[in-house]
Each structure stands twice: as structure tokens, then as C-alpha cells.
mmCIF file of N, CA and C and ligand atoms in Angstrom:
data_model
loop_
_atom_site.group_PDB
_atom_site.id
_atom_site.type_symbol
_atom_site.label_atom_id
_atom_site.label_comp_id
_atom_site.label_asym_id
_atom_site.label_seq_id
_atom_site.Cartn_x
_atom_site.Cartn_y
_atom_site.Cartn_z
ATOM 1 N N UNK A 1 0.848 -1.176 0.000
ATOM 2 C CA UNK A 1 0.000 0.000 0.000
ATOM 3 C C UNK A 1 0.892 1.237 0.000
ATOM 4 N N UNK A 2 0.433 2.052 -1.042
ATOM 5 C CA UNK A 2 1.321 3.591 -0.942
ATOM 6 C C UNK A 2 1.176 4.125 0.408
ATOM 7 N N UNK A 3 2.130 5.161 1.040
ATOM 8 C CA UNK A 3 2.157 5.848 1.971
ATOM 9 C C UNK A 3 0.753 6.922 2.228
ATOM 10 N N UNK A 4 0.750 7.311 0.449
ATOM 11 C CA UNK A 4 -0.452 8.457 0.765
ATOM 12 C C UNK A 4 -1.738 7.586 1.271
ATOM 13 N N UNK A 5 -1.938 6.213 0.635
ATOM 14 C CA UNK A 5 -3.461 5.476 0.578
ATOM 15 C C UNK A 5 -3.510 5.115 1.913
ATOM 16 N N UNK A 6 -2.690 4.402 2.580
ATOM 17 C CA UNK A 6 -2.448 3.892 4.250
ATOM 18 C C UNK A 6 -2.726 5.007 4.591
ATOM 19 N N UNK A 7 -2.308 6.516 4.641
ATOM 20 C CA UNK A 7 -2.734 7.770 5.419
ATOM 21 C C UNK A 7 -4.199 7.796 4.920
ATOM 22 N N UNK A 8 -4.158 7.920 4.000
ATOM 23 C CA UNK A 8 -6.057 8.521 3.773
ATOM 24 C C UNK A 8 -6.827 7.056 4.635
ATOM 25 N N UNK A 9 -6.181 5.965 4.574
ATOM 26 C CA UNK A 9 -7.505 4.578 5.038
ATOM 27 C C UNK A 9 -7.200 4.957 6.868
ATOM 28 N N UNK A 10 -5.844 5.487 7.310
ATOM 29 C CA UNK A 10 -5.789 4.881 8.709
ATOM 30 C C UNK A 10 -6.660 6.280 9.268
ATOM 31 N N UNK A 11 -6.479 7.266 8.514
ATOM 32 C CA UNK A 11 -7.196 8.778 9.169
ATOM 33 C C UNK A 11 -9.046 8.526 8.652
ATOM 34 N N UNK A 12 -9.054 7.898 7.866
ATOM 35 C CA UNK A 12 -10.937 7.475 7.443
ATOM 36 C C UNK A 12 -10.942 6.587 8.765
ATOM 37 N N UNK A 13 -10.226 5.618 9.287
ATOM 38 C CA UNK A 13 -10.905 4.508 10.241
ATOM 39 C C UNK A 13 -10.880 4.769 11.805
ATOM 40 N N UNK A 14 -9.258 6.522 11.654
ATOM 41 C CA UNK A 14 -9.699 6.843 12.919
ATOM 42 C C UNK A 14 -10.715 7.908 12.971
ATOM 43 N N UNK A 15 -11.235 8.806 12.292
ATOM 44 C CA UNK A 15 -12.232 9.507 12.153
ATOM 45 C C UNK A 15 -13.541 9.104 12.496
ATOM 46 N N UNK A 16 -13.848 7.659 11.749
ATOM 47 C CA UNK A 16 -15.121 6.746 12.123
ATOM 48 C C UNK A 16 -14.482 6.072 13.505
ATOM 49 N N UNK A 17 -13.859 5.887 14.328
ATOM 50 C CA UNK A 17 -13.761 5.602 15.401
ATOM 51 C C UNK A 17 -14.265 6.362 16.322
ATOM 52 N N UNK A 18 -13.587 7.284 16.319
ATOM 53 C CA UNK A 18 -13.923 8.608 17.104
ATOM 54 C C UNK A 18 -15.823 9.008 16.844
ATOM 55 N N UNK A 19 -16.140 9.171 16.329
ATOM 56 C CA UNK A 19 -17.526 9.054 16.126
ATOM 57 C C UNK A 19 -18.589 7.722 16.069
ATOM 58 N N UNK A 20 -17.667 6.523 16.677
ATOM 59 C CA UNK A 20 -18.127 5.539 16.629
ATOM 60 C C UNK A 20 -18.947 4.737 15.470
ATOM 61 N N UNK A 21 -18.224 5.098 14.081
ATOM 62 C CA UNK A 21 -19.168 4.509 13.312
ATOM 63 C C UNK A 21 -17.871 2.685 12.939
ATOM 64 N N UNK A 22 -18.857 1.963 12.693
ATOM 65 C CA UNK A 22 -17.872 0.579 12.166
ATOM 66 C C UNK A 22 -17.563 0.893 10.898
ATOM 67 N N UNK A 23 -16.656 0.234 10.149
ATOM 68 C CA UNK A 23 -16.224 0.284 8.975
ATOM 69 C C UNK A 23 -16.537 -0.654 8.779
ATOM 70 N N UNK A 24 -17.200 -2.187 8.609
ATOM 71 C CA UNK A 24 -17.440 -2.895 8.338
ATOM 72 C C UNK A 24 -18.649 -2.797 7.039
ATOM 73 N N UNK A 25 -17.966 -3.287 6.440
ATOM 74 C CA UNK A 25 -18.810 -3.301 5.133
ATOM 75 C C UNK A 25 -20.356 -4.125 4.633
ATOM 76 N N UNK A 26 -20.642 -2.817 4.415
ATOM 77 C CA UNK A 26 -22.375 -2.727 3.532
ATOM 78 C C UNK A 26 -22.714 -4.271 3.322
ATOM 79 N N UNK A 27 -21.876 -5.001 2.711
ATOM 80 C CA UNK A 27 -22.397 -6.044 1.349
ATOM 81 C C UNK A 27 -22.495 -7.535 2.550
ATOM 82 N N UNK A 28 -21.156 -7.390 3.585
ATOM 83 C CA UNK A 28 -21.565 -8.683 4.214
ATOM 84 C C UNK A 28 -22.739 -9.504 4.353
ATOM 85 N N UNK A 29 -23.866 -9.087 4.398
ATOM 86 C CA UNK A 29 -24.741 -9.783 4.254
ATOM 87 C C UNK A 29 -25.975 -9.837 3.484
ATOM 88 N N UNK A 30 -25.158 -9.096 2.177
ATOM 89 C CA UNK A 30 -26.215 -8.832 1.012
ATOM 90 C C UNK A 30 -25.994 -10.236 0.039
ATOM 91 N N UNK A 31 -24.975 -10.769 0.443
ATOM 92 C CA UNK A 31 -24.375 -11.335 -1.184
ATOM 93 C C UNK A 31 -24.476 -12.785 -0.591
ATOM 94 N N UNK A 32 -24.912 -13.620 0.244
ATOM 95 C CA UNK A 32 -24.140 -14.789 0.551
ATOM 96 C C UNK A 32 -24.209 -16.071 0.174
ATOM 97 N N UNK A 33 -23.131 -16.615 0.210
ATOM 98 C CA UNK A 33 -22.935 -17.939 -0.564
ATOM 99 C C UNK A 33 -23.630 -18.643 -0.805
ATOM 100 N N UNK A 34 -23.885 -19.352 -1.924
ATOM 101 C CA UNK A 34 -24.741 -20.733 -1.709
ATOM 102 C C UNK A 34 -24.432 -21.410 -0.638
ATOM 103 N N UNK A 35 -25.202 -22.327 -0.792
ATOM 104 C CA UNK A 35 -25.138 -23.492 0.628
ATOM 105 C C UNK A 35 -23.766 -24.721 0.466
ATOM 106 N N UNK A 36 -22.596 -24.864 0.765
ATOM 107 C CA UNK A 36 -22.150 -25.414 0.771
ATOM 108 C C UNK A 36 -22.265 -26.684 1.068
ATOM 109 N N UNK A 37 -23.584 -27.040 1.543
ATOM 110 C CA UNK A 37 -23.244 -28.488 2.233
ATOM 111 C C UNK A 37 -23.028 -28.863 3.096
ATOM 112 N N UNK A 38 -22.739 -27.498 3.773
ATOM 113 C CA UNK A 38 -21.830 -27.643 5.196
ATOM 114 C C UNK A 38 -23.078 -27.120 6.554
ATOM 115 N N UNK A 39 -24.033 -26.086 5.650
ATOM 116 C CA UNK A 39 -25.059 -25.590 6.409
ATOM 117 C C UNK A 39 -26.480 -26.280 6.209
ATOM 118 N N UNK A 40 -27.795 -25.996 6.713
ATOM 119 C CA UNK A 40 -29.309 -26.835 6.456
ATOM 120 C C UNK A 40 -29.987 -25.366 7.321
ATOM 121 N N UNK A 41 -31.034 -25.191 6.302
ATOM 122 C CA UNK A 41 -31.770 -24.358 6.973
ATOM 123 C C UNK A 41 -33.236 -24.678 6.284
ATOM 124 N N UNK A 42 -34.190 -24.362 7.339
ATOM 125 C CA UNK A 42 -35.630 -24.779 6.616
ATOM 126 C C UNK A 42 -36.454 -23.616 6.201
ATOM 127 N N UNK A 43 -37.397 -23.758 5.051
ATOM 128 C CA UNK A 43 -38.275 -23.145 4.967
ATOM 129 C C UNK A 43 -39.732 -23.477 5.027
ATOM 130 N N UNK A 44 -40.557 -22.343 5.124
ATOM 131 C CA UNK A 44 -42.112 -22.847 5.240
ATOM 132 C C UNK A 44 -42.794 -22.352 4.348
ATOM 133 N N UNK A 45 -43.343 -23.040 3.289
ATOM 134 C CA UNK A 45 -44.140 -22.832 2.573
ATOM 135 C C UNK A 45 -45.388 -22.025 2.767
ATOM 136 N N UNK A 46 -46.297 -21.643 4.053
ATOM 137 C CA UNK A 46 -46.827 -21.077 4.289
ATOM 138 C C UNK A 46 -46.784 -19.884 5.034
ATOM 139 N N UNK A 47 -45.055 -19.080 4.542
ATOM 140 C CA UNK A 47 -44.727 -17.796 5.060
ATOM 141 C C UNK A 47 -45.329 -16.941 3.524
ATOM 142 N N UNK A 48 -45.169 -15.663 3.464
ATOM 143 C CA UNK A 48 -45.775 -15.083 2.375
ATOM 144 C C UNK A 48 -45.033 -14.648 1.457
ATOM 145 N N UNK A 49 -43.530 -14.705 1.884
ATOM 146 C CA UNK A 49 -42.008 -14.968 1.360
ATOM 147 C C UNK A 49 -41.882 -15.899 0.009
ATOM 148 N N UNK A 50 -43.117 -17.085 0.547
ATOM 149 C CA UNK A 50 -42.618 -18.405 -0.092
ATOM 150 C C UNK A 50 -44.056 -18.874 -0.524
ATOM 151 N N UNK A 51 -45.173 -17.582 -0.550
ATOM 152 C CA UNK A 51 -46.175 -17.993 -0.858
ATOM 153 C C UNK A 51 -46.697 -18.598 -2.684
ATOM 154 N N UNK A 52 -45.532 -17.892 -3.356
ATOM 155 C CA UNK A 52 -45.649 -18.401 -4.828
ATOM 156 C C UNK A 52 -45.128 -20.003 -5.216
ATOM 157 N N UNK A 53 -44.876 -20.567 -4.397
ATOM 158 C CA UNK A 53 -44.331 -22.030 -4.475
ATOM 159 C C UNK A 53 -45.302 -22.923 -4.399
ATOM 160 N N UNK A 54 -46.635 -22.306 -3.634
ATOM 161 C CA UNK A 54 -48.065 -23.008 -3.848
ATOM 162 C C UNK A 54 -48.366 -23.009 -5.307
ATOM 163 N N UNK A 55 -47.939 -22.194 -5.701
ATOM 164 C CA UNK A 55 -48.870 -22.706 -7.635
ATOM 165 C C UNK A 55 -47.908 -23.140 -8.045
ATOM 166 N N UNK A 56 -48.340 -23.790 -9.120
ATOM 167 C CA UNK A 56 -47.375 -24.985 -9.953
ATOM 168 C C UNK A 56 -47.128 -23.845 -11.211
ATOM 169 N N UNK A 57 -45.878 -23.968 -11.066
ATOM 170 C CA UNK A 57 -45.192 -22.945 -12.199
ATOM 171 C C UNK A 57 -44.717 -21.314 -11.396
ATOM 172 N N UNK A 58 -44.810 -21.564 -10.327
ATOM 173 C CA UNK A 58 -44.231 -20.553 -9.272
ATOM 174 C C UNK A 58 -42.807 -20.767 -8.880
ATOM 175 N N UNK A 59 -42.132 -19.444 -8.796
ATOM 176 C CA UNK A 59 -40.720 -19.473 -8.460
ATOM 177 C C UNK A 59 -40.749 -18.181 -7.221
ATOM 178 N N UNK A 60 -39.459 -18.653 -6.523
ATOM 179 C CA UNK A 60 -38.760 -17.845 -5.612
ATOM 180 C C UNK A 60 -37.412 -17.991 -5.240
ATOM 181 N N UNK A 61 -36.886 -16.535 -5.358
ATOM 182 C CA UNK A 61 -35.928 -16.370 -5.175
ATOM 183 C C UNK A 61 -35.471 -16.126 -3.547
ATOM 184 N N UNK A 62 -34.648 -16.851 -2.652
ATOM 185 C CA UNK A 62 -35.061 -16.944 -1.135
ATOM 186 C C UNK A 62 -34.337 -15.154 -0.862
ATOM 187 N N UNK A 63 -34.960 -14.860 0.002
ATOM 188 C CA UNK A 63 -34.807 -13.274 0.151
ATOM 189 C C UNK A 63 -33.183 -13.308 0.946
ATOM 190 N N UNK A 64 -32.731 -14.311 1.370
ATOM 191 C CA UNK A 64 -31.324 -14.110 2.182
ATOM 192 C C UNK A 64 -30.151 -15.058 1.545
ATOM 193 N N UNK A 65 -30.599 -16.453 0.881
ATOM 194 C CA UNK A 65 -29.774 -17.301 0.678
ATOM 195 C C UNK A 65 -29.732 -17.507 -0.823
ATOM 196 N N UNK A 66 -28.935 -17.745 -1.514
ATOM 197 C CA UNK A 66 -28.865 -17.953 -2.946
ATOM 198 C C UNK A 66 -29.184 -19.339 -3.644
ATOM 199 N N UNK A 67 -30.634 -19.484 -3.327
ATOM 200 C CA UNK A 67 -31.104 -20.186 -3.841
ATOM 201 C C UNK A 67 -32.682 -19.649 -4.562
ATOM 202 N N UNK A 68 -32.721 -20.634 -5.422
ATOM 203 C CA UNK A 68 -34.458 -20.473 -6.413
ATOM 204 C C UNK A 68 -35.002 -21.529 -6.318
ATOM 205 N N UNK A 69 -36.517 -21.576 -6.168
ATOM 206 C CA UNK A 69 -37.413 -22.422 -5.820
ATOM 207 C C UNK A 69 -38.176 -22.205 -6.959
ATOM 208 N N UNK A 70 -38.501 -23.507 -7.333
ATOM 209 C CA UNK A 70 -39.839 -23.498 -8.255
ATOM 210 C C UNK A 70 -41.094 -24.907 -8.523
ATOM 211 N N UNK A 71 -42.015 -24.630 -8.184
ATOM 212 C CA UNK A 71 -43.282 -25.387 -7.820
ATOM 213 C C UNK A 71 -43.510 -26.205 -9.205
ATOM 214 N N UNK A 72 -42.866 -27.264 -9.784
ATOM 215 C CA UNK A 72 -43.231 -28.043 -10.920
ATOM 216 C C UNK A 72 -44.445 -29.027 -10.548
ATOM 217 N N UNK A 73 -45.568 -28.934 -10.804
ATOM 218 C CA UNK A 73 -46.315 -29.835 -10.350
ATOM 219 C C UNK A 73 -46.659 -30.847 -9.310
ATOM 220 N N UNK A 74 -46.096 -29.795 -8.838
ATOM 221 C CA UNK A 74 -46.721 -29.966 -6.893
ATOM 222 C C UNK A 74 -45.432 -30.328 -6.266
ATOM 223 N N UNK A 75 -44.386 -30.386 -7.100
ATOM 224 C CA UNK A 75 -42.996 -30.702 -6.691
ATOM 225 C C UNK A 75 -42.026 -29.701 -6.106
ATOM 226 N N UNK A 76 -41.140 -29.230 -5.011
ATOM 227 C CA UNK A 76 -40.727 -28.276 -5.339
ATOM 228 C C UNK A 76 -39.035 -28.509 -5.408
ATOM 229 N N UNK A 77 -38.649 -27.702 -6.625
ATOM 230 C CA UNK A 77 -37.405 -27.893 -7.249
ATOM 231 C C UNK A 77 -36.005 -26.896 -6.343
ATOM 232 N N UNK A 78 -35.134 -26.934 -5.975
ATOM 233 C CA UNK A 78 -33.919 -25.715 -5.664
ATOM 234 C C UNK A 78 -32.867 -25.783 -6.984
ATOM 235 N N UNK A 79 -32.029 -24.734 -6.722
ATOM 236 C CA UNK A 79 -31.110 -24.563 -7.816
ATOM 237 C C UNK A 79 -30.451 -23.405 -6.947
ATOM 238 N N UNK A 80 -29.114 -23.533 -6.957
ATOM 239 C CA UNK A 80 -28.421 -22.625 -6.595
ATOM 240 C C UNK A 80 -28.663 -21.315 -7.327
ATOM 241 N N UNK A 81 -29.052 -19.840 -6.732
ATOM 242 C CA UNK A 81 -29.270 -18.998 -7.866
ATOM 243 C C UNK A 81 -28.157 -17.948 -8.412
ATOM 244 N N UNK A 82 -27.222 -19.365 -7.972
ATOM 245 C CA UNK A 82 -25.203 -18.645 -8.898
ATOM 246 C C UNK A 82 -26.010 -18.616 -10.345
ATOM 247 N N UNK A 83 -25.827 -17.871 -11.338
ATOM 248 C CA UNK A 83 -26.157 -17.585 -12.890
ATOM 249 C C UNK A 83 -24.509 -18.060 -13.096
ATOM 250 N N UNK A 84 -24.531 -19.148 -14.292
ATOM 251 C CA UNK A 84 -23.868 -20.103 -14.437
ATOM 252 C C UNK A 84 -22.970 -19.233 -15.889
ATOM 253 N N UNK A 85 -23.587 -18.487 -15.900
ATOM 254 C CA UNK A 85 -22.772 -17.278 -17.217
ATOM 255 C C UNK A 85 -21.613 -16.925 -16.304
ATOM 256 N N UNK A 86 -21.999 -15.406 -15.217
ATOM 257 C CA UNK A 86 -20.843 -15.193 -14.908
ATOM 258 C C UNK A 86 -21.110 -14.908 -13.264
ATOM 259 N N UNK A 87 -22.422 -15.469 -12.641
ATOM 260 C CA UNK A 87 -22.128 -15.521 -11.033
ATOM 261 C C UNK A 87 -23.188 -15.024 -10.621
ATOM 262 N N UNK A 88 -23.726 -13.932 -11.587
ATOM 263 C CA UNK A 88 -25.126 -13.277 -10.755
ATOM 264 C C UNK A 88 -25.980 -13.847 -9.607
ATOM 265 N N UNK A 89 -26.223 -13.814 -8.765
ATOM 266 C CA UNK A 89 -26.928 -14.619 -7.741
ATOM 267 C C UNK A 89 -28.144 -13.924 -7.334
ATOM 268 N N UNK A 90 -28.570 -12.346 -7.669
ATOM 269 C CA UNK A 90 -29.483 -11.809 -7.050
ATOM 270 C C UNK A 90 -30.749 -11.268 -8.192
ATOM 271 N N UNK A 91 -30.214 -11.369 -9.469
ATOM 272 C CA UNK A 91 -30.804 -10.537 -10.431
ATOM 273 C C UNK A 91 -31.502 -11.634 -11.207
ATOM 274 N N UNK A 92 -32.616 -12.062 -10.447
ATOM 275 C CA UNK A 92 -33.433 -13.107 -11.286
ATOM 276 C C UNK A 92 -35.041 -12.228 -11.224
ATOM 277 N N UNK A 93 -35.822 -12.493 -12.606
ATOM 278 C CA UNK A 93 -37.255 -12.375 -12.916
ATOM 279 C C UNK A 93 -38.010 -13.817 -13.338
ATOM 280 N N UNK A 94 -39.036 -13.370 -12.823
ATOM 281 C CA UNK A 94 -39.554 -15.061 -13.601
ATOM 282 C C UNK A 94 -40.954 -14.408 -13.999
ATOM 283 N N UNK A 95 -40.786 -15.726 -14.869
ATOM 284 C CA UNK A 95 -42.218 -15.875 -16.002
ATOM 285 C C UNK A 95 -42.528 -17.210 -15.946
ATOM 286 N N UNK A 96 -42.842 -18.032 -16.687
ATOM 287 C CA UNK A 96 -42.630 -19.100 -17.067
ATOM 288 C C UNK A 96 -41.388 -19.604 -16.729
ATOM 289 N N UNK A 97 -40.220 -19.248 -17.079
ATOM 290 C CA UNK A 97 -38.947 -19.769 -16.461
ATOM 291 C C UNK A 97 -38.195 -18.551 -15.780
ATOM 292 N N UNK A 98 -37.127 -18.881 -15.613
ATOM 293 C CA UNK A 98 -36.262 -17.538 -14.499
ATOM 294 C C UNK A 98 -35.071 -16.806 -15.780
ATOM 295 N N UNK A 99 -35.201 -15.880 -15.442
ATOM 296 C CA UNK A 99 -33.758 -15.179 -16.103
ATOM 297 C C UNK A 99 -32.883 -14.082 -15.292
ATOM 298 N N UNK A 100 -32.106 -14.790 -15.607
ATOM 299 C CA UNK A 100 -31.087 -13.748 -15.166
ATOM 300 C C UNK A 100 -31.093 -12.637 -15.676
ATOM 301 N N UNK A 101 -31.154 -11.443 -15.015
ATOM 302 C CA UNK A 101 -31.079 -10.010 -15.758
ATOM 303 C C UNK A 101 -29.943 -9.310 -16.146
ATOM 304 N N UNK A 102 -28.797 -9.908 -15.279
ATOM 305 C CA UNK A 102 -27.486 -9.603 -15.152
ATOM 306 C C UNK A 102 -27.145 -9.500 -17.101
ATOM 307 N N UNK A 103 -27.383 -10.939 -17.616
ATOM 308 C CA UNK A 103 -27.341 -10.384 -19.398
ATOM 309 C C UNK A 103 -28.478 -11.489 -19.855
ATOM 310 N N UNK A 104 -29.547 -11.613 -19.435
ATOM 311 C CA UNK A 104 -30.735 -12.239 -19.997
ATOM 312 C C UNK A 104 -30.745 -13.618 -20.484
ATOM 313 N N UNK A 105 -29.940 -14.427 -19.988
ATOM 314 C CA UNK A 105 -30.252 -15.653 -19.754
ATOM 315 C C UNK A 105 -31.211 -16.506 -18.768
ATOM 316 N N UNK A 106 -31.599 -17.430 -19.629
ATOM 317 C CA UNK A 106 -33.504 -17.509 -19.693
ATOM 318 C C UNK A 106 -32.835 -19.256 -19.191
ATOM 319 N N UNK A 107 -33.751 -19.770 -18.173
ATOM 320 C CA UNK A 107 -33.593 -21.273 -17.929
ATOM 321 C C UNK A 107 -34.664 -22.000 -17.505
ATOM 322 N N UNK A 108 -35.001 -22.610 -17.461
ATOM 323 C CA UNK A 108 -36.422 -23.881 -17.640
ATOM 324 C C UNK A 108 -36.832 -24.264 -15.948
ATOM 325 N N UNK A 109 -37.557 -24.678 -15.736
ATOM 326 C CA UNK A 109 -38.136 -25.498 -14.140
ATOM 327 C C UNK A 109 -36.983 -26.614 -14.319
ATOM 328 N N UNK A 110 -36.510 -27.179 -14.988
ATOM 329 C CA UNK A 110 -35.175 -27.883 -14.395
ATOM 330 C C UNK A 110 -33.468 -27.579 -14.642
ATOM 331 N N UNK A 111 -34.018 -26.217 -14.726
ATOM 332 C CA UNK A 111 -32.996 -25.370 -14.715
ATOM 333 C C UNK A 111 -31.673 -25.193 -15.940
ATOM 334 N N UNK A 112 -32.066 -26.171 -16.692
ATOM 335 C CA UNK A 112 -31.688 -26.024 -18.143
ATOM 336 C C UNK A 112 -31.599 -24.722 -18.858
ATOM 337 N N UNK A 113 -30.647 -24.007 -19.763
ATOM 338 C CA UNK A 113 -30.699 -23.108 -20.406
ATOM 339 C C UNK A 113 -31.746 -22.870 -21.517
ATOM 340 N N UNK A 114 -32.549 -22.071 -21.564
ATOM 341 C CA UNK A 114 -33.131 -22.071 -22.501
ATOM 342 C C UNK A 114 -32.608 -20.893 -23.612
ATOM 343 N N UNK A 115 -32.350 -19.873 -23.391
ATOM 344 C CA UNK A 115 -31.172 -18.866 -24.400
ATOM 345 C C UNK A 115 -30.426 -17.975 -23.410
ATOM 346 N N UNK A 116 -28.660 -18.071 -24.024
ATOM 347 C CA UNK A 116 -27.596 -17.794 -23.338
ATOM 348 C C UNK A 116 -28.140 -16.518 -23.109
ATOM 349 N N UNK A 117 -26.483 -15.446 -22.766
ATOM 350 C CA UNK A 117 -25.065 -16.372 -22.746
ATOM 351 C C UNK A 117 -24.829 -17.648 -22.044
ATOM 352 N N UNK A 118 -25.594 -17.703 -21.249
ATOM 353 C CA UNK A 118 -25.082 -19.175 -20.230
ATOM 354 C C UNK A 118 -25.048 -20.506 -21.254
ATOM 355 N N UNK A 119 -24.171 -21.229 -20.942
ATOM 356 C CA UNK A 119 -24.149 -22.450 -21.374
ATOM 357 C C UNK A 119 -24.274 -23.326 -20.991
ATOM 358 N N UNK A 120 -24.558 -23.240 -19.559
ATOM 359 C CA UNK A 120 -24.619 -24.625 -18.764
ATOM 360 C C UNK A 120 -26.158 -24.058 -17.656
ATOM 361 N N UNK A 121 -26.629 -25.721 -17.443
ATOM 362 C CA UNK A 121 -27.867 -25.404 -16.293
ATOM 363 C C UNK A 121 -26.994 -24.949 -15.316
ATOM 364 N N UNK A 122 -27.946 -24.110 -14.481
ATOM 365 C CA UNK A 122 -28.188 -24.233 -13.218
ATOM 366 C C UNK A 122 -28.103 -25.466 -12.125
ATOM 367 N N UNK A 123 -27.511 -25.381 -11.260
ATOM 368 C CA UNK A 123 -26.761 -26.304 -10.345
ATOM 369 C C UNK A 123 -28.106 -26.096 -9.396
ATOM 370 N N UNK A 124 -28.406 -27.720 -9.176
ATOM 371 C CA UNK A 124 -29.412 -28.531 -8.771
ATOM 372 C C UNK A 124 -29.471 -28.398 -7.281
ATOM 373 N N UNK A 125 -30.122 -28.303 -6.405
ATOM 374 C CA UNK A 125 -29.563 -28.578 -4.961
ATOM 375 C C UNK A 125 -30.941 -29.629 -4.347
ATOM 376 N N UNK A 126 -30.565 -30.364 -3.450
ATOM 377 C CA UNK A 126 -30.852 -31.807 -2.887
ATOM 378 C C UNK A 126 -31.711 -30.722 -1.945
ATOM 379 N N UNK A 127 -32.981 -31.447 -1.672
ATOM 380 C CA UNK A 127 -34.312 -30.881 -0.395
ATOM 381 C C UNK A 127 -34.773 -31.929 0.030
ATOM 382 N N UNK A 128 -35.484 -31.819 0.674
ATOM 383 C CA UNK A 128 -36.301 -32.728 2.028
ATOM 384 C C UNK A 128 -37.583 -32.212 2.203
ATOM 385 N N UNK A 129 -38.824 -32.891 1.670
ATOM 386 C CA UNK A 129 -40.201 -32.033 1.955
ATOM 387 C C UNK A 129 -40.805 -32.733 3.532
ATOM 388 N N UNK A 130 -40.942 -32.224 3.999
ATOM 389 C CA UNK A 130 -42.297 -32.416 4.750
ATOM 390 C C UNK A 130 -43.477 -31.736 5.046
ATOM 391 N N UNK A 131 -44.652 -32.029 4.812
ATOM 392 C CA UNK A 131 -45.594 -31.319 4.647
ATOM 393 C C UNK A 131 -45.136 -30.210 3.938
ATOM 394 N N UNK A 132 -45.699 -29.135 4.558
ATOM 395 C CA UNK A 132 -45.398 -27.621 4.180
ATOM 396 C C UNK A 132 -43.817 -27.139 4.146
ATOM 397 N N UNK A 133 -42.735 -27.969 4.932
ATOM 398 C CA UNK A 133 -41.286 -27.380 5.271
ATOM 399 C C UNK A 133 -40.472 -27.961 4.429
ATOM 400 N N UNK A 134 -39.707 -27.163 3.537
ATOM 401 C CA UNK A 134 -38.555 -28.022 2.811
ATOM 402 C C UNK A 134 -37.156 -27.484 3.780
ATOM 403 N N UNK A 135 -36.213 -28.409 3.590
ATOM 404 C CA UNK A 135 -35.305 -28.872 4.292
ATOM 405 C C UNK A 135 -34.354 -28.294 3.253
ATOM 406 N N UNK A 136 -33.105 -27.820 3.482
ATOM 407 C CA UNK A 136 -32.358 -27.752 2.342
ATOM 408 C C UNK A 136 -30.612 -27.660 2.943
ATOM 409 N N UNK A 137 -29.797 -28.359 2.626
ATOM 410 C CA UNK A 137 -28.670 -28.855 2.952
ATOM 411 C C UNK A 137 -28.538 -30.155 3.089
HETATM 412 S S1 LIG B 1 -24.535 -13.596 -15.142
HETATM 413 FE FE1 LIG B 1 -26.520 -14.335 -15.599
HETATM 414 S S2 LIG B 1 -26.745 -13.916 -17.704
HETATM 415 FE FE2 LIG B 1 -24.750 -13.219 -17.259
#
């Protein structure tokens, strides 16, 4: 780090000290990972979050975790919602199928491409129904 940039970052972090603000950054918990495998968290179908997963041909995008849900005939599907082009995880619309908005790649209820750039599906993720709660990890 240059001398001048270390002065401008260490006088920004004591400035926000002194006024008690954190420097801890905005995005920590805007962006976060798919599910590694390593975590399981449940959802309920009868929150209003997750109320479009009742109709068949309904999708959701989970409001905290990077995943997409979609109601195939009474089934419900996950897919990591990494966009397999170049990473997008937050910028999905749905219709009939989901697209990424990031550059408009369009993919199917089994997550297949339907027109790029992407070239590859969407990465599948393993659930657990019971009744109303899917399980996911
Ligand atoms: S990142 Fe999704 S279309 Fe480019």
C-alpha cells in the first residue's frame, strides 16, 4: 500500500472511530454464498415470502440465501441462484422460467438453459419435503 493510501484509510478509520461509526462493510450480508453443504436451513411454505411455491409454475428467489425455488407440479425444485454465465446470484425475474437479468439468460423449471449467454444449467440442490417445510442442505 502507498504511503499516501495507508494515510487517507488509517485517518478514514480513525475519524469513524472517534464518532463511533464501524467500517465494516455494507455487502456482508447482502451477497451470501450458496449453501455449501456444510449448512441446512428450513423453509415454510406457508410464510408469504414463499407464498408463490403453492402454484405450480411458481418461483422464488429466497430473500437471504442464494437459492431459487420453483413449484413443478406440486414438486418443489432448488437450484443454486449462482447464474452459471458469470455468477449473478441476485438478479433473477420469472415468467414461465427464471432469467437472469445480469445479461438475460432464460432457464427452464429444471434449470436447463433455454437462451444464453449461459451455457450450462443451473446447479441442482438436494431438499427434504415435509408437509409444508422443505429442508435444504
Ligand atoms: S450472469 Fe446471468 S446472464 Fe450473465
Amino acid at each position: 500500500m502507498e504511503k499516501r493510501a495507508f494515510l487517507k484509510s488509517a485517518s478514514l478509520a480513525t475519524v469513524a472511530s472517534v464518532l463511533g461509526i464501524s467500517l465494516k462493510s455494507c455487502s456482508e450480508n447482502e451477497d451470501p454464498a450458496p449453501n455449501d453443504g456444510n449448512s441446512t436451513f428450513t423453509i415454510d411454505l406457508n410464510e408469504s415470502t414463499f407464498v408463490d411455491l403453492q402454484n405450480d409454475g411458481g418461483w422464488v428467489l429466497h430473500p437471504n440465501q442464494d437459492y431459487l425455488f420453483v413449484n413443478v407440479g406440486g414438486s418443489i425444485k432448488a437450484f443454486s441462484s449462482r447464474c452459471t454465465h458469470q455468477g449473478c446470484t441476485r438478479n433473477w425475474t420469472f415468467s414461465t422460467n427464471a432469467t437472469c437479468s445480469c445479461h438475460a439468460s432464460v432457464f427452464n423449471v429444471n434449470g436447463d438453459v433455454v437462451s444464453g449467454p449461459a451455457q450450462s444449467s443451473l446447479t441442482s440442490v438436494q431438499l427434504t419435503r415435509e408437509g409444508d417445510l422443505l429442508t435444504i442442505g
